[in-house]
Coordinates of C-alpha atoms in Angstrom, one line a residue:
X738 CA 0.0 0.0 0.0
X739 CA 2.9 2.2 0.9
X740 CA 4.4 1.3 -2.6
X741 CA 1.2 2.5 -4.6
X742 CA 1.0 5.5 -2.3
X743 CA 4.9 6.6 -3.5
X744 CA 3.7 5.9 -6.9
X745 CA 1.0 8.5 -6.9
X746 CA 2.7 11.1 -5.0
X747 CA 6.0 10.2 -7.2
X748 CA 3.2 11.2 -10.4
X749 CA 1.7 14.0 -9.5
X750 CA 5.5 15.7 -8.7
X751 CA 6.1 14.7 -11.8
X752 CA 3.7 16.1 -13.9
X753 CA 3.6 19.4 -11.8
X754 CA 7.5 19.8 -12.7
X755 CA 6.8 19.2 -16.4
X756 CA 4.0 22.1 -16.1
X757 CA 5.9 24.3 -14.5
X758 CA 9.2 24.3 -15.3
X759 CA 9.0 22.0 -18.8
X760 CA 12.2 19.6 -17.9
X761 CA 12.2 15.6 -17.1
X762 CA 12.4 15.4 -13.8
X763 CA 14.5 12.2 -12.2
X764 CA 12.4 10.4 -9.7
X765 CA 14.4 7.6 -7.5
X766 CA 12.7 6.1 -4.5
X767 CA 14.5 4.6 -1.7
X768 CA 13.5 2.4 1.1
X769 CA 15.5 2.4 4.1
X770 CA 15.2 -1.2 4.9
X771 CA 16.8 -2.4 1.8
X772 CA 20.3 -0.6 2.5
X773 CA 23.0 -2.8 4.4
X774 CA 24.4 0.7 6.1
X775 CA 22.9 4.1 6.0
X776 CA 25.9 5.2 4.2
X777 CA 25.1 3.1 1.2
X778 CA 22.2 5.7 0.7
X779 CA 24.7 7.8 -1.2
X780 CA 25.6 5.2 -3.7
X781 CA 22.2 4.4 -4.4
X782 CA 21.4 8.2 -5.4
X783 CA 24.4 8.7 -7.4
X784 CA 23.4 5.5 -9.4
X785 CA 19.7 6.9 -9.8
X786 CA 21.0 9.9 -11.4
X787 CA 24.4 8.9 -13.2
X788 CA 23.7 5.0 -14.0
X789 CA 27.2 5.1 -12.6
X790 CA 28.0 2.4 -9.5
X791 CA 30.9 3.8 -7.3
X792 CA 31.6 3.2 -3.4
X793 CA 29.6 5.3 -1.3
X794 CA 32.6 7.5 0.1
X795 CA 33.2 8.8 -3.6
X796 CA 29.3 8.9 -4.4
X797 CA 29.2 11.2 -1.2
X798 CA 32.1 13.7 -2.6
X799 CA 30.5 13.7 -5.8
X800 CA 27.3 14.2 -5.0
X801 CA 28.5 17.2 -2.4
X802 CA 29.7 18.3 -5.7
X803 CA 27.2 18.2 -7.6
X804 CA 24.5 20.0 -5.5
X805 CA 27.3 22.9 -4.5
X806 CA 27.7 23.6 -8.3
X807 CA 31.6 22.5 -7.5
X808 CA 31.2 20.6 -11.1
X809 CA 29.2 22.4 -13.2
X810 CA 26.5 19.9 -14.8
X811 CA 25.9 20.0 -18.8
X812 CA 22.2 20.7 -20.0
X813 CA 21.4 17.4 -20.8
X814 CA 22.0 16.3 -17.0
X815 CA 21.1 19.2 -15.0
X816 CA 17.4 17.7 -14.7
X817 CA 15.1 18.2 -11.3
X818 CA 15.5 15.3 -8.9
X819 CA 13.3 14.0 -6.6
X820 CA 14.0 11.9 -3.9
X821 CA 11.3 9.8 -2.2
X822 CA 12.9 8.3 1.2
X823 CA 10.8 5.1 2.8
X824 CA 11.6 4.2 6.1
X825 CA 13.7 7.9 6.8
X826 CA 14.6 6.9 10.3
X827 CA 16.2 4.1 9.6
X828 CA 18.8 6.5 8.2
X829 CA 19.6 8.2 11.7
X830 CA 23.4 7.2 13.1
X831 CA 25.7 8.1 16.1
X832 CA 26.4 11.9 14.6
X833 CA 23.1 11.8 12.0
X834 CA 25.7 12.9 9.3
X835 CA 23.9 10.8 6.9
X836 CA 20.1 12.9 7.4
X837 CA 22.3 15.9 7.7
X838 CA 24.0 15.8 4.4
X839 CA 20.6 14.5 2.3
X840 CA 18.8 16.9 4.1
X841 CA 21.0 20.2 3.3
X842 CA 21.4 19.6 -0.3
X843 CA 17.7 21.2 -1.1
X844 CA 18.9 24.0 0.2
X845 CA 21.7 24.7 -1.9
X846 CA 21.5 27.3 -4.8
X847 CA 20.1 26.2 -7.9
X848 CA 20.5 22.3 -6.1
X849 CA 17.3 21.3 -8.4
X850 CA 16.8 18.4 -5.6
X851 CA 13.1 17.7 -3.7
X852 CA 13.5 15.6 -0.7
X853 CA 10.2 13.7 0.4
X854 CA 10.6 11.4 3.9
X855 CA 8.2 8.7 4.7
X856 CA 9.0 7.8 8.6
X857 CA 6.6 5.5 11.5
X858 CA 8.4 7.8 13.8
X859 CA 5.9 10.4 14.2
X860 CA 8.1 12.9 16.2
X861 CA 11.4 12.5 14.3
X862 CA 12.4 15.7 13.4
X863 CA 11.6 16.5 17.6
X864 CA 14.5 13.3 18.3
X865 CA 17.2 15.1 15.1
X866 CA 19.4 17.4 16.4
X867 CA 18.7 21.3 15.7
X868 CA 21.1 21.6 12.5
X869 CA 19.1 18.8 10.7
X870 CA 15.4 19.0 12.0
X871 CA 15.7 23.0 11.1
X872 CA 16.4 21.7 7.4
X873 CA 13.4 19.4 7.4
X874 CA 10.8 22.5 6.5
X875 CA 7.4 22.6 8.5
X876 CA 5.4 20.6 6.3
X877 CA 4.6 17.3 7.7
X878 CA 1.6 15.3 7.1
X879 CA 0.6 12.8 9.0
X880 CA -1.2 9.3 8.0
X881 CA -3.8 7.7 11.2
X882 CA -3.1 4.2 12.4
X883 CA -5.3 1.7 9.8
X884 CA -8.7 0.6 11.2
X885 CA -9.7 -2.5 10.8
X886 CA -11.7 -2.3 7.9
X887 CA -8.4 -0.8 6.2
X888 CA -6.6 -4.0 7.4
X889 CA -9.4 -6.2 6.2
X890 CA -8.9 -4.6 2.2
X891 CA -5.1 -4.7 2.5
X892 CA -5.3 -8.0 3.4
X893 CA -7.8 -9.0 1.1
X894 CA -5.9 -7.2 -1.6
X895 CA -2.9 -9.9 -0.7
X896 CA -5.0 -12.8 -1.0
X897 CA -6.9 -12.0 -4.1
X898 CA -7.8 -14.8 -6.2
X899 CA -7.1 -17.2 -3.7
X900 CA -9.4 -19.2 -1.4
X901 CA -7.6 -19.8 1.7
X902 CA -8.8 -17.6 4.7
X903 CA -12.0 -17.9 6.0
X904 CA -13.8 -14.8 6.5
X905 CA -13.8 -14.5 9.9
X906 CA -10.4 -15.1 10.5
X907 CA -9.1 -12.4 8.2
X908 CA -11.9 -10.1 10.4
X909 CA -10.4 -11.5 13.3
X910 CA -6.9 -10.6 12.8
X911 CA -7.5 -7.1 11.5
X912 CA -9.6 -6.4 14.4
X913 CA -6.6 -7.8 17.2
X914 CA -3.7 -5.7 14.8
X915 CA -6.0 -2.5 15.0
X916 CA -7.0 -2.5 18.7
X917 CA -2.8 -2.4 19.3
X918 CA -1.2 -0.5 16.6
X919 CA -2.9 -0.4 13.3
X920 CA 0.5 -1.5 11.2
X921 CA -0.1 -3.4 7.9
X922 CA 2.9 -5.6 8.0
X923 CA 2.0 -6.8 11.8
X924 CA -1.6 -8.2 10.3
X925 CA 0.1 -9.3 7.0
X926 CA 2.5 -11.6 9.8
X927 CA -0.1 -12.7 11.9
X928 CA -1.9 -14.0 8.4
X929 CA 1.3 -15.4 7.5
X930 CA 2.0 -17.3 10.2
X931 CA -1.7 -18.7 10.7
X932 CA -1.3 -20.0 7.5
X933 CA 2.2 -22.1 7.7
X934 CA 0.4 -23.3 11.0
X935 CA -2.5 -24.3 8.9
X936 CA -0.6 -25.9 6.3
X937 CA 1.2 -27.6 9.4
X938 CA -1.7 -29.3 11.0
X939 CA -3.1 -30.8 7.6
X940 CA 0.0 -32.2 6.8
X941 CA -0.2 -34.2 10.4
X942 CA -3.6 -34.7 10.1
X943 CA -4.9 -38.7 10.3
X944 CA -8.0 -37.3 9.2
X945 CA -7.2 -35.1 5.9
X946 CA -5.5 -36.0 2.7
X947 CA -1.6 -34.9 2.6
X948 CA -2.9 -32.9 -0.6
X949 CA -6.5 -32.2 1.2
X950 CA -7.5 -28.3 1.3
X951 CA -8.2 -26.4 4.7
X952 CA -9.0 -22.8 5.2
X953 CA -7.3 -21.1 8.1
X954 CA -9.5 -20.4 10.7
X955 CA -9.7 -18.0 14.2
X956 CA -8.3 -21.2 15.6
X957 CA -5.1 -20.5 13.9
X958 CA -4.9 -16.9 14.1
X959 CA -5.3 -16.9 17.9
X960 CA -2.4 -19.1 18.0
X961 CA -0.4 -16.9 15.4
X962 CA -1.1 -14.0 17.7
X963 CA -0.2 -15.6 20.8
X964 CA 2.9 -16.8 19.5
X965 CA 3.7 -13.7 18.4
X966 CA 2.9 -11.7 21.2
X967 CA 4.6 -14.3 23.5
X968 CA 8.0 -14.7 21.6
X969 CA 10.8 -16.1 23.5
X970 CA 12.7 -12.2 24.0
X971 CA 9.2 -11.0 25.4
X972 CA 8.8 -13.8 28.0
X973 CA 12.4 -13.3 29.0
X974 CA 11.6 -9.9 29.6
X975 CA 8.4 -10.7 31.8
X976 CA 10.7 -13.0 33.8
X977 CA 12.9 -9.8 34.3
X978 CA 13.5 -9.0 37.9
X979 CA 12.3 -5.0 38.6
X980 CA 15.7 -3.7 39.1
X981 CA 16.3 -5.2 35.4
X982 CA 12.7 -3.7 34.1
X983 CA 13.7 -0.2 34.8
X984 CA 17.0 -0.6 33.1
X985 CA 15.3 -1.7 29.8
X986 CA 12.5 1.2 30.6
X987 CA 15.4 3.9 30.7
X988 CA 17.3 2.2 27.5
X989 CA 14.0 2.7 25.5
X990 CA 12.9 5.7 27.1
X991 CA 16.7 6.9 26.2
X992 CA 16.3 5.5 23.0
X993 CA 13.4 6.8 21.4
X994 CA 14.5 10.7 22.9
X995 CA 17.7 10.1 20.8
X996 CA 16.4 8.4 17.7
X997 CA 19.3 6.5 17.5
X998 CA 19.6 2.8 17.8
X999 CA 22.1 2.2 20.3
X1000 CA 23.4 4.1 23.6
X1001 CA 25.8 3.9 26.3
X1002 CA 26.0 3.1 29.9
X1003 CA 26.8 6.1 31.1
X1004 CA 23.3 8.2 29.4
X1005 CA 21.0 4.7 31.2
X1006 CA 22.9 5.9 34.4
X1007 CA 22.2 9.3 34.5
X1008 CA 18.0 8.0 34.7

């Protein structure tokens, strides 16, 4: 859904830069889960607009270089870019040099680059540090959690053309993933899940044919939800001890203030 979304909004950019300004824009999109580093960001832009692989140290120099107007671009390749970013806080590290540097070459002169970020984290630019959350603009728009009639077409959209949910199940588990959090990807796990136990029990069933057909049932989602809910890491942090709670409290607490994915002993200590 996300994909289709980008697709739209990556369109109507288009077609606005074509009125206004009559050059062929360069659209990339980028999602942040598919880099191995945040650094690798760099090389992936510099191949959007150049065709060009390099290592992500030289993209980064040439790509400073090319939104400073250090290298002077011929008319052919001085085209508007825009820059759709999935998953923009999975691009924050230690110093956020990475959401720094993508983030300040809009504002260069005569840069030509649009910089759209797509984040879950709803108060991102509040974690960023001042130089980069000042570069971010004041125009954020922010998308509700999905219902569960949202979930139920998503889902259904997934499964089209093929009979394998009962109805009430697929209800059952958008209803459970929209009472917590609303995510699409939680309810598309759950429904995964339910089915490999489904597939599971007819396969050790006396009663049904190795090849025999069985919907997946509320049966099986409860027990996809309750798997999922009790995961081994969860029930080992139940059977924390207090002292051991508050730790992991302050770590997230300290964690979520910072935006970044990791901290230090010393910042838990000062809670």
């Amino acid at each position: 859904m996300i994909l289709s979304c980008n697709q739209q909004v990556a369109g109507s950019l288009l077609l606005a830069t074509t009125d206004l300004s009559n050059e062929r824009a360069i659209f990339s999109e980028i999602n942040g889960l598919k880099l191995a580093a945040p650094e690798n960001i760099y090389r992936v832009i510099y191949e959007a607009l150049t065709g060009h692989r390099v290592s992500w140290k030289k993209a980064l120099n040439l790509l400073n270089d090319k939104f400073s107007n250090v290298i002077k671009s011929s008319k052919d390749d001085d085209h508007p870019c825009i820059l759709l970013i999935d998953e923009l806080d999975l691009l924050v590290t230690r110093n956020q040099s990475v959401l720094y540097n993508i983030l300040d070459w809009p504002t260069k002169p005569n840069s030509k680059l649009i910089v759209i970020g797509i984040a879950n984290t709803m108060d991102l630019p509040e974690k960023l540090l001042p130089r980069i959350s000042s570069r971010m603009g004041i125009q954020r728009l922010c998308f509700a959690p999905y219902n569960y009639l949202q979930l139920q077409e998503i889902i259904g959209c997934r499964l089209k053309g093929i009979d394998a949910f009962e109805k009430q199940a697929i209800e059952f588990a958008s209803r459970k993933v929209a009472a917590v959090s609303g995510d699409a990807r939680r309810a598309l796990e759950i429904c995964r899940r339910a089915a490999e136990l489904t597939d599971y029990r007819v396969k050790n069933s006396t009663s049904l044919p190795k090849t025999g057909k069985a919907l997946v049932g509320m049966s099986e989602v409860e027990a996809a939800i309750q798997e999922m809910f009790q995961a081994p890491h969860i029930q080992v942090m139940r059977s924390c001890s207090k002292l051991s709670k508050i730790y992991l409290a302050a770590m997230v607490h300290e964690l979520y203030k910072t935006g970044m994915s990791e901290t230090t002993f010393e910042k838990l200590q000062a809670w």
